[in-house]
């Protein structure tokens, strides 16, 4: 049985979904220098967890996020280099159903990264539509850990019921689950308030990663019903949700002003206060700097309670990921 290699997880990470995604985030290759600046700024400020996926990058740019992360981490020379943790989510594509297919997928990710994946994660559960497929994929994740190809194993978009089953399966092989990540923000409290996922994670010693802590930008305060709104799918979504979150935005703004912080910083800090590791994305050095400003201070109990109330009373919530299980 291999000895557990320690994974060091910071209090906040950086999501890299936008790095290579033209469809939703308008990526193009001229952004790469800026993204390298984002990477360097994050690591030098202790934000050393980078969350990616082998499905990130649209069309011919598939795998682009991993390629960029590999390049940036190799070229990075300042402090914090030894703490860089690259977490890749392997997609449960329909053509992947054997344990070997997951091992092969992770080796391909490692090739793009030019280094081993630190934390390998199941991108989503197939329990909702092809439960027979999942067993082999999970076995593959455990194989990766046993073979020493990764330092930790995580899950994404899993609810407590499925998590318990997977935890039992892994425990039989002496493999522990390091992290579970779900969509969690002031606009998406469902996994924690309704599914009670955080309670179970605490019980099992699992860290909860919060993706989309700014709800695709809705919680930044940069967008209003009057517009202008982002292009494409995000714009359509914003048009539906913004009218129902006026009181939440007002509350966020009030706390931000009294703290002399931005609304984004308050929304991210709220996730940290809830005991999760938020992974806001950043496409520019300015955005990364703003995200980093969420660290080094904490909301007090009254502010958290106010924000909780405003979140519970929002008429519209963020759309849940279709793969999120119970």
mmCIF file with all atom_site columns, C-alpha atoms in Angstrom, residues 113-257:
data_model
loop_
_atom_site.group_PDB
_atom_site.id
_atom_site.type_symbol
_atom_site.label_atom_id
_atom_site.label_alt_id
_atom_site.label_comp_id
_atom_site.label_asym_id
_atom_site.label_entity_id
_atom_site.label_seq_id
_atom_site.pdbx_PDB_ins_code
_atom_site.Cartn_x
_atom_site.Cartn_y
_atom_site.Cartn_z
_atom_site.occupancy
_atom_site.B_iso_or_equiv
_atom_site.pdbx_formal_charge
_atom_site.auth_seq_id
_atom_site.auth_comp_id
_atom_site.auth_asym_id
_atom_site.auth_atom_id
_atom_site.pdbx_PDB_model_num
ATOM 1   C CA . UNK A 1 113 ? 0.892   19.084 -18.291 1.00 0.00 ? 113 UNK A CA 1
ATOM 2   C CA . UNK A 1 114 ? 4.465   17.817 -18.648 1.00 0.00 ? 114 UNK A CA 1
ATOM 3   C CA . UNK A 1 115 ? 4.137   16.487 -15.075 1.00 0.00 ? 115 UNK A CA 1
ATOM 4   C CA . UNK A 1 116 ? 1.908   14.193 -13.050 1.00 0.00 ? 116 UNK A CA 1
ATOM 5   C CA . UNK A 1 117 ? -1.579  15.283 -12.082 1.00 0.00 ? 117 UNK A CA 1
ATOM 6   C CA . UNK A 1 118 ? -1.600  16.003 -8.325  1.00 0.00 ? 118 UNK A CA 1
ATOM 7   C CA . UNK A 1 119 ? -5.305  15.562 -7.663  1.00 0.00 ? 119 UNK A CA 1
ATOM 8   C CA . UNK A 1 120 ? -7.355  13.499 -10.099 1.00 0.00 ? 120 UNK A CA 1
ATOM 9   C CA . UNK A 1 121 ? -11.121 14.022 -9.991  1.00 0.00 ? 121 UNK A CA 1
ATOM 10  C CA . UNK A 1 122 ? -14.131 12.350 -11.520 1.00 0.00 ? 122 UNK A CA 1
ATOM 11  C CA . UNK A 1 123 ? -15.692 15.231 -13.483 1.00 0.00 ? 123 UNK A CA 1
ATOM 12  C CA . UNK A 1 124 ? -19.261 14.076 -12.921 1.00 0.00 ? 124 UNK A CA 1
ATOM 13  C CA . UNK A 1 125 ? -21.198 11.028 -11.809 1.00 0.00 ? 125 UNK A CA 1
ATOM 14  C CA . UNK A 1 126 ? -23.016 8.940  -14.406 1.00 0.00 ? 126 UNK A CA 1
ATOM 15  C CA . UNK A 1 127 ? -25.481 7.755  -11.716 1.00 0.00 ? 127 UNK A CA 1
ATOM 16  C CA . UNK A 1 128 ? -28.345 9.846  -13.131 1.00 0.00 ? 128 UNK A CA 1
ATOM 17  C CA . UNK A 1 129 ? -28.247 8.324  -16.617 1.00 0.00 ? 129 UNK A CA 1
ATOM 18  C CA . UNK A 1 130 ? -25.805 5.380  -16.909 1.00 0.00 ? 130 UNK A CA 1
ATOM 19  C CA . UNK A 1 131 ? -25.167 3.928  -13.445 1.00 0.00 ? 131 UNK A CA 1
ATOM 20  C CA . UNK A 1 132 ? -23.486 0.837  -14.927 1.00 0.00 ? 132 UNK A CA 1
ATOM 21  C CA . UNK A 1 133 ? -20.685 3.017  -16.353 1.00 0.00 ? 133 UNK A CA 1
ATOM 22  C CA . UNK A 1 134 ? -19.441 4.433  -13.080 1.00 0.00 ? 134 UNK A CA 1
ATOM 23  C CA . UNK A 1 135 ? -17.907 1.401  -11.369 1.00 0.00 ? 135 UNK A CA 1
ATOM 24  C CA . UNK A 1 136 ? -15.100 0.963  -13.882 1.00 0.00 ? 136 UNK A CA 1
ATOM 25  C CA . UNK A 1 137 ? -14.283 4.669  -13.925 1.00 0.00 ? 137 UNK A CA 1
ATOM 26  C CA . UNK A 1 138 ? -14.035 4.820  -10.135 1.00 0.00 ? 138 UNK A CA 1
ATOM 27  C CA . UNK A 1 139 ? -11.837 1.709  -10.109 1.00 0.00 ? 139 UNK A CA 1
ATOM 28  C CA . UNK A 1 140 ? -9.577  3.516  -12.566 1.00 0.00 ? 140 UNK A CA 1
ATOM 29  C CA . UNK A 1 141 ? -9.276  6.507  -10.213 1.00 0.00 ? 141 UNK A CA 1
ATOM 30  C CA . UNK A 1 142 ? -8.297  4.225  -7.330  1.00 0.00 ? 142 UNK A CA 1
ATOM 31  C CA . UNK A 1 143 ? -5.783  2.448  -9.632  1.00 0.00 ? 143 UNK A CA 1
ATOM 32  C CA . UNK A 1 144 ? -4.135  5.796  -10.416 1.00 0.00 ? 144 UNK A CA 1
ATOM 33  C CA . UNK A 1 145 ? -3.668  6.436  -6.711  1.00 0.00 ? 145 UNK A CA 1
ATOM 34  C CA . UNK A 1 146 ? -2.391  2.930  -5.991  1.00 0.00 ? 146 UNK A CA 1
ATOM 35  C CA . UNK A 1 147 ? 0.101   3.167  -8.845  1.00 0.00 ? 147 UNK A CA 1
ATOM 36  C CA . UNK A 1 148 ? 1.458   6.418  -7.398  1.00 0.00 ? 148 UNK A CA 1
ATOM 37  C CA . UNK A 1 149 ? 0.483   8.407  -10.499 1.00 0.00 ? 149 UNK A CA 1
ATOM 38  C CA . UNK A 1 150 ? -1.517  10.922 -8.442  1.00 0.00 ? 150 UNK A CA 1
ATOM 39  C CA . UNK A 1 151 ? -1.289  12.222 -4.866  1.00 0.00 ? 151 UNK A CA 1
ATOM 40  C CA . UNK A 1 152 ? -5.034  12.353 -4.214  1.00 0.00 ? 152 UNK A CA 1
ATOM 41  C CA . UNK A 1 153 ? -8.456  11.444 -5.590  1.00 0.00 ? 153 UNK A CA 1
ATOM 42  C CA . UNK A 1 154 ? -11.500 13.726 -5.714  1.00 0.00 ? 154 UNK A CA 1
ATOM 43  C CA . UNK A 1 155 ? -15.071 13.822 -6.999  1.00 0.00 ? 155 UNK A CA 1
ATOM 44  C CA . UNK A 1 156 ? -17.074 16.559 -8.700  1.00 0.00 ? 156 UNK A CA 1
ATOM 45  C CA . UNK A 1 157 ? -20.849 17.154 -8.791  1.00 0.00 ? 157 UNK A CA 1
ATOM 46  C CA . UNK A 1 158 ? -21.564 14.399 -6.246  1.00 0.00 ? 158 UNK A CA 1
ATOM 47  C CA . UNK A 1 159 ? -24.240 14.585 -3.568  1.00 0.00 ? 159 UNK A CA 1
ATOM 48  C CA . UNK A 1 160 ? -24.114 12.884 -0.137  1.00 0.00 ? 160 UNK A CA 1
ATOM 49  C CA . UNK A 1 161 ? -25.918 9.681  -1.111  1.00 0.00 ? 161 UNK A CA 1
ATOM 50  C CA . UNK A 1 162 ? -23.536 8.891  -3.958  1.00 0.00 ? 162 UNK A CA 1
ATOM 51  C CA . UNK A 1 163 ? -20.552 10.142 -1.971  1.00 0.00 ? 163 UNK A CA 1
ATOM 52  C CA . UNK A 1 164 ? -21.248 7.631  0.809   1.00 0.00 ? 164 UNK A CA 1
ATOM 53  C CA . UNK A 1 165 ? -21.363 4.780  -1.701  1.00 0.00 ? 165 UNK A CA 1
ATOM 54  C CA . UNK A 1 166 ? -18.122 5.827  -3.387  1.00 0.00 ? 166 UNK A CA 1
ATOM 55  C CA . UNK A 1 167 ? -16.399 6.415  -0.067  1.00 0.00 ? 167 UNK A CA 1
ATOM 56  C CA . UNK A 1 168 ? -17.278 2.841  0.997   1.00 0.00 ? 168 UNK A CA 1
ATOM 57  C CA . UNK A 1 169 ? -16.014 1.443  -2.317  1.00 0.00 ? 169 UNK A CA 1
ATOM 58  C CA . UNK A 1 170 ? -12.705 3.337  -2.038  1.00 0.00 ? 170 UNK A CA 1
ATOM 59  C CA . UNK A 1 171 ? -12.260 2.530  1.669   1.00 0.00 ? 171 UNK A CA 1
ATOM 60  C CA . UNK A 1 172 ? -12.259 -1.183 0.787   1.00 0.00 ? 172 UNK A CA 1
ATOM 61  C CA . UNK A 1 173 ? -9.127  -0.474 -1.253  1.00 0.00 ? 173 UNK A CA 1
ATOM 62  C CA . UNK A 1 174 ? -7.563  1.810  1.343   1.00 0.00 ? 174 UNK A CA 1
ATOM 63  C CA . UNK A 1 175 ? -8.046  4.904  -0.827  1.00 0.00 ? 175 UNK A CA 1
ATOM 64  C CA . UNK A 1 176 ? -9.448  8.045  0.781   1.00 0.00 ? 176 UNK A CA 1
ATOM 65  C CA . UNK A 1 177 ? -11.308 10.844 -0.996  1.00 0.00 ? 177 UNK A CA 1
ATOM 66  C CA . UNK A 1 178 ? -9.431  14.146 -0.669  1.00 0.00 ? 178 UNK A CA 1
ATOM 67  C CA . UNK A 1 179 ? -11.957 16.583 -2.134  1.00 0.00 ? 179 UNK A CA 1
ATOM 68  C CA . UNK A 1 180 ? -15.492 16.924 -3.459  1.00 0.00 ? 180 UNK A CA 1
ATOM 69  C CA . UNK A 1 181 ? -16.345 19.908 -5.609  1.00 0.00 ? 181 UNK A CA 1
ATOM 70  C CA . UNK A 1 182 ? -19.786 21.330 -6.295  1.00 0.00 ? 182 UNK A CA 1
ATOM 71  C CA . UNK A 1 183 ? -21.294 24.554 -7.564  1.00 0.00 ? 183 UNK A CA 1
ATOM 72  C CA . UNK A 1 184 ? -21.497 26.663 -4.409  1.00 0.00 ? 184 UNK A CA 1
ATOM 73  C CA . UNK A 1 185 ? -22.062 30.381 -3.992  1.00 0.00 ? 185 UNK A CA 1
ATOM 74  C CA . UNK A 1 186 ? -24.548 32.858 -2.513  1.00 0.00 ? 186 UNK A CA 1
ATOM 75  C CA . UNK A 1 187 ? -26.724 32.020 -5.540  1.00 0.00 ? 187 UNK A CA 1
ATOM 76  C CA . UNK A 1 188 ? -26.226 28.270 -5.254  1.00 0.00 ? 188 UNK A CA 1
ATOM 77  C CA . UNK A 1 189 ? -26.429 27.146 -1.635  1.00 0.00 ? 189 UNK A CA 1
ATOM 78  C CA . UNK A 1 190 ? -28.390 23.989 -2.555  1.00 0.00 ? 190 UNK A CA 1
ATOM 79  C CA . UNK A 1 191 ? -25.565 21.412 -2.105  1.00 0.00 ? 191 UNK A CA 1
ATOM 80  C CA . UNK A 1 192 ? -24.896 22.645 1.433   1.00 0.00 ? 192 UNK A CA 1
ATOM 81  C CA . UNK A 1 193 ? -28.257 23.871 2.769   1.00 0.00 ? 193 UNK A CA 1
ATOM 82  C CA . UNK A 1 194 ? -30.479 21.223 1.185   1.00 0.00 ? 194 UNK A CA 1
ATOM 83  C CA . UNK A 1 195 ? -28.250 18.256 0.440   1.00 0.00 ? 195 UNK A CA 1
ATOM 84  C CA . UNK A 1 196 ? -26.200 18.771 3.651   1.00 0.00 ? 196 UNK A CA 1
ATOM 85  C CA . UNK A 1 197 ? -23.046 17.847 1.738   1.00 0.00 ? 197 UNK A CA 1
ATOM 86  C CA . UNK A 1 198 ? -20.696 19.924 3.891   1.00 0.00 ? 198 UNK A CA 1
ATOM 87  C CA . UNK A 1 199 ? -21.754 18.075 7.062   1.00 0.00 ? 199 UNK A CA 1
ATOM 88  C CA . UNK A 1 200 ? -20.934 14.733 5.467   1.00 0.00 ? 200 UNK A CA 1
ATOM 89  C CA . UNK A 1 201 ? -17.607 15.986 4.094   1.00 0.00 ? 201 UNK A CA 1
ATOM 90  C CA . UNK A 1 202 ? -16.634 17.230 7.572   1.00 0.00 ? 202 UNK A CA 1
ATOM 91  C CA . UNK A 1 203 ? -17.548 13.846 9.027   1.00 0.00 ? 203 UNK A CA 1
ATOM 92  C CA . UNK A 1 204 ? -15.433 12.025 6.435   1.00 0.00 ? 204 UNK A CA 1
ATOM 93  C CA . UNK A 1 205 ? -12.492 14.452 6.529   1.00 0.00 ? 205 UNK A CA 1
ATOM 94  C CA . UNK A 1 206 ? -13.057 15.600 2.950   1.00 0.00 ? 206 UNK A CA 1
ATOM 95  C CA . UNK A 1 207 ? -12.418 19.176 1.752   1.00 0.00 ? 207 UNK A CA 1
ATOM 96  C CA . UNK A 1 208 ? -15.287 20.819 -0.133  1.00 0.00 ? 208 UNK A CA 1
ATOM 97  C CA . UNK A 1 209 ? -14.260 22.822 -3.207  1.00 0.00 ? 209 UNK A CA 1
ATOM 98  C CA . UNK A 1 210 ? -16.690 25.551 -4.325  1.00 0.00 ? 210 UNK A CA 1
ATOM 99  C CA . UNK A 1 211 ? -16.728 26.090 -8.070  1.00 0.00 ? 211 UNK A CA 1
ATOM 100 C CA . UNK A 1 212 ? -18.452 29.104 -9.635  1.00 0.00 ? 212 UNK A CA 1
ATOM 101 C CA . UNK A 1 213 ? -18.277 31.075 -6.341  1.00 0.00 ? 213 UNK A CA 1
ATOM 102 C CA . UNK A 1 214 ? -19.139 34.240 -8.311  1.00 0.00 ? 214 UNK A CA 1
ATOM 103 C CA . UNK A 1 215 ? -21.992 32.538 -10.217 1.00 0.00 ? 215 UNK A CA 1
ATOM 104 C CA . UNK A 1 216 ? -20.424 33.145 -13.658 1.00 0.00 ? 216 UNK A CA 1
ATOM 105 C CA . UNK A 1 217 ? -20.015 36.830 -12.753 1.00 0.00 ? 217 UNK A CA 1
ATOM 106 C CA . UNK A 1 218 ? -23.519 37.536 -11.404 1.00 0.00 ? 218 UNK A CA 1
ATOM 107 C CA . UNK A 1 219 ? -22.151 38.249 -7.913  1.00 0.00 ? 219 UNK A CA 1
ATOM 108 C CA . UNK A 1 220 ? -19.429 40.662 -9.034  1.00 0.00 ? 220 UNK A CA 1
ATOM 109 C CA . UNK A 1 221 ? -21.757 43.670 -9.176  1.00 0.00 ? 221 UNK A CA 1
ATOM 110 C CA . UNK A 1 222 ? -20.494 44.362 -12.702 1.00 0.00 ? 222 UNK A CA 1
ATOM 111 C CA . UNK A 1 223 ? -23.819 43.525 -14.333 1.00 0.00 ? 223 UNK A CA 1
ATOM 112 C CA . UNK A 1 224 ? -27.255 45.034 -13.859 1.00 0.00 ? 224 UNK A CA 1
ATOM 113 C CA . UNK A 1 225 ? -30.682 44.537 -15.417 1.00 0.00 ? 225 UNK A CA 1
ATOM 114 C CA . UNK A 1 226 ? -30.120 47.725 -17.435 1.00 0.00 ? 226 UNK A CA 1
ATOM 115 C CA . UNK A 1 227 ? -27.168 46.031 -19.179 1.00 0.00 ? 227 UNK A CA 1
ATOM 116 C CA . UNK A 1 228 ? -24.893 45.688 -20.982 1.00 0.00 ? 228 UNK A CA 1
ATOM 117 C CA . UNK A 1 229 ? -24.861 41.934 -20.412 1.00 0.00 ? 229 UNK A CA 1
ATOM 118 C CA . UNK A 1 230 ? -22.298 39.368 -21.588 1.00 0.00 ? 230 UNK A CA 1
ATOM 119 C CA . UNK A 1 231 ? -22.791 37.878 -25.042 1.00 0.00 ? 231 UNK A CA 1
ATOM 120 C CA . UNK A 1 232 ? -24.277 34.450 -25.696 1.00 0.00 ? 232 UNK A CA 1
ATOM 121 C CA . UNK A 1 233 ? -25.483 31.905 -23.131 1.00 0.00 ? 233 UNK A CA 1
ATOM 122 C CA . UNK A 1 234 ? -24.311 33.898 -20.104 1.00 0.00 ? 234 UNK A CA 1
ATOM 123 C CA . UNK A 1 235 ? -26.292 36.942 -21.233 1.00 0.00 ? 235 UNK A CA 1
ATOM 124 C CA . UNK A 1 236 ? -29.489 34.880 -21.584 1.00 0.00 ? 236 UNK A CA 1
ATOM 125 C CA . UNK A 1 237 ? -28.999 33.393 -18.130 1.00 0.00 ? 237 UNK A CA 1
ATOM 126 C CA . UNK A 1 238 ? -28.242 36.787 -16.562 1.00 0.00 ? 238 UNK A CA 1
ATOM 127 C CA . UNK A 1 239 ? -31.414 38.252 -18.048 1.00 0.00 ? 239 UNK A CA 1
ATOM 128 C CA . UNK A 1 240 ? -33.454 35.571 -16.251 1.00 0.00 ? 240 UNK A CA 1
ATOM 129 C CA . UNK A 1 241 ? -31.688 35.706 -12.890 1.00 0.00 ? 241 UNK A CA 1
ATOM 130 C CA . UNK A 1 242 ? -30.780 39.367 -12.272 1.00 0.00 ? 242 UNK A CA 1
ATOM 131 C CA . UNK A 1 243 ? -34.348 40.628 -11.519 1.00 0.00 ? 243 UNK A CA 1
ATOM 132 C CA . UNK A 1 244 ? -34.710 38.007 -8.758  1.00 0.00 ? 244 UNK A CA 1
ATOM 133 C CA . UNK A 1 245 ? -31.484 38.872 -6.950  1.00 0.00 ? 245 UNK A CA 1
ATOM 134 C CA . UNK A 1 246 ? -31.839 42.609 -6.333  1.00 0.00 ? 246 UNK A CA 1
ATOM 135 C CA . UNK A 1 247 ? -31.940 42.303 -2.530  1.00 0.00 ? 247 UNK A CA 1
ATOM 136 C CA . UNK A 1 248 ? -28.962 39.912 -2.524  1.00 0.00 ? 248 UNK A CA 1
ATOM 137 C CA . UNK A 1 249 ? -26.891 42.324 -4.627  1.00 0.00 ? 249 UNK A CA 1
ATOM 138 C CA . UNK A 1 250 ? -27.922 45.226 -2.369  1.00 0.00 ? 250 UNK A CA 1
ATOM 139 C CA . UNK A 1 251 ? -26.820 43.277 0.702   1.00 0.00 ? 251 UNK A CA 1
ATOM 140 C CA . UNK A 1 252 ? -23.518 42.317 -0.940  1.00 0.00 ? 252 UNK A CA 1
ATOM 141 C CA . UNK A 1 253 ? -22.907 45.922 -1.887  1.00 0.00 ? 253 UNK A CA 1
ATOM 142 C CA . UNK A 1 254 ? -23.631 47.146 1.629   1.00 0.00 ? 254 UNK A CA 1
ATOM 143 C CA . UNK A 1 255 ? -21.203 44.677 3.226   1.00 0.00 ? 255 UNK A CA 1
ATOM 144 C CA . UNK A 1 256 ? -18.571 45.440 0.564   1.00 0.00 ? 256 UNK A CA 1
ATOM 145 C CA . UNK A 1 257 ? -18.791 49.186 1.189   1.00 0.00 ? 257 UNK A CA 1
#
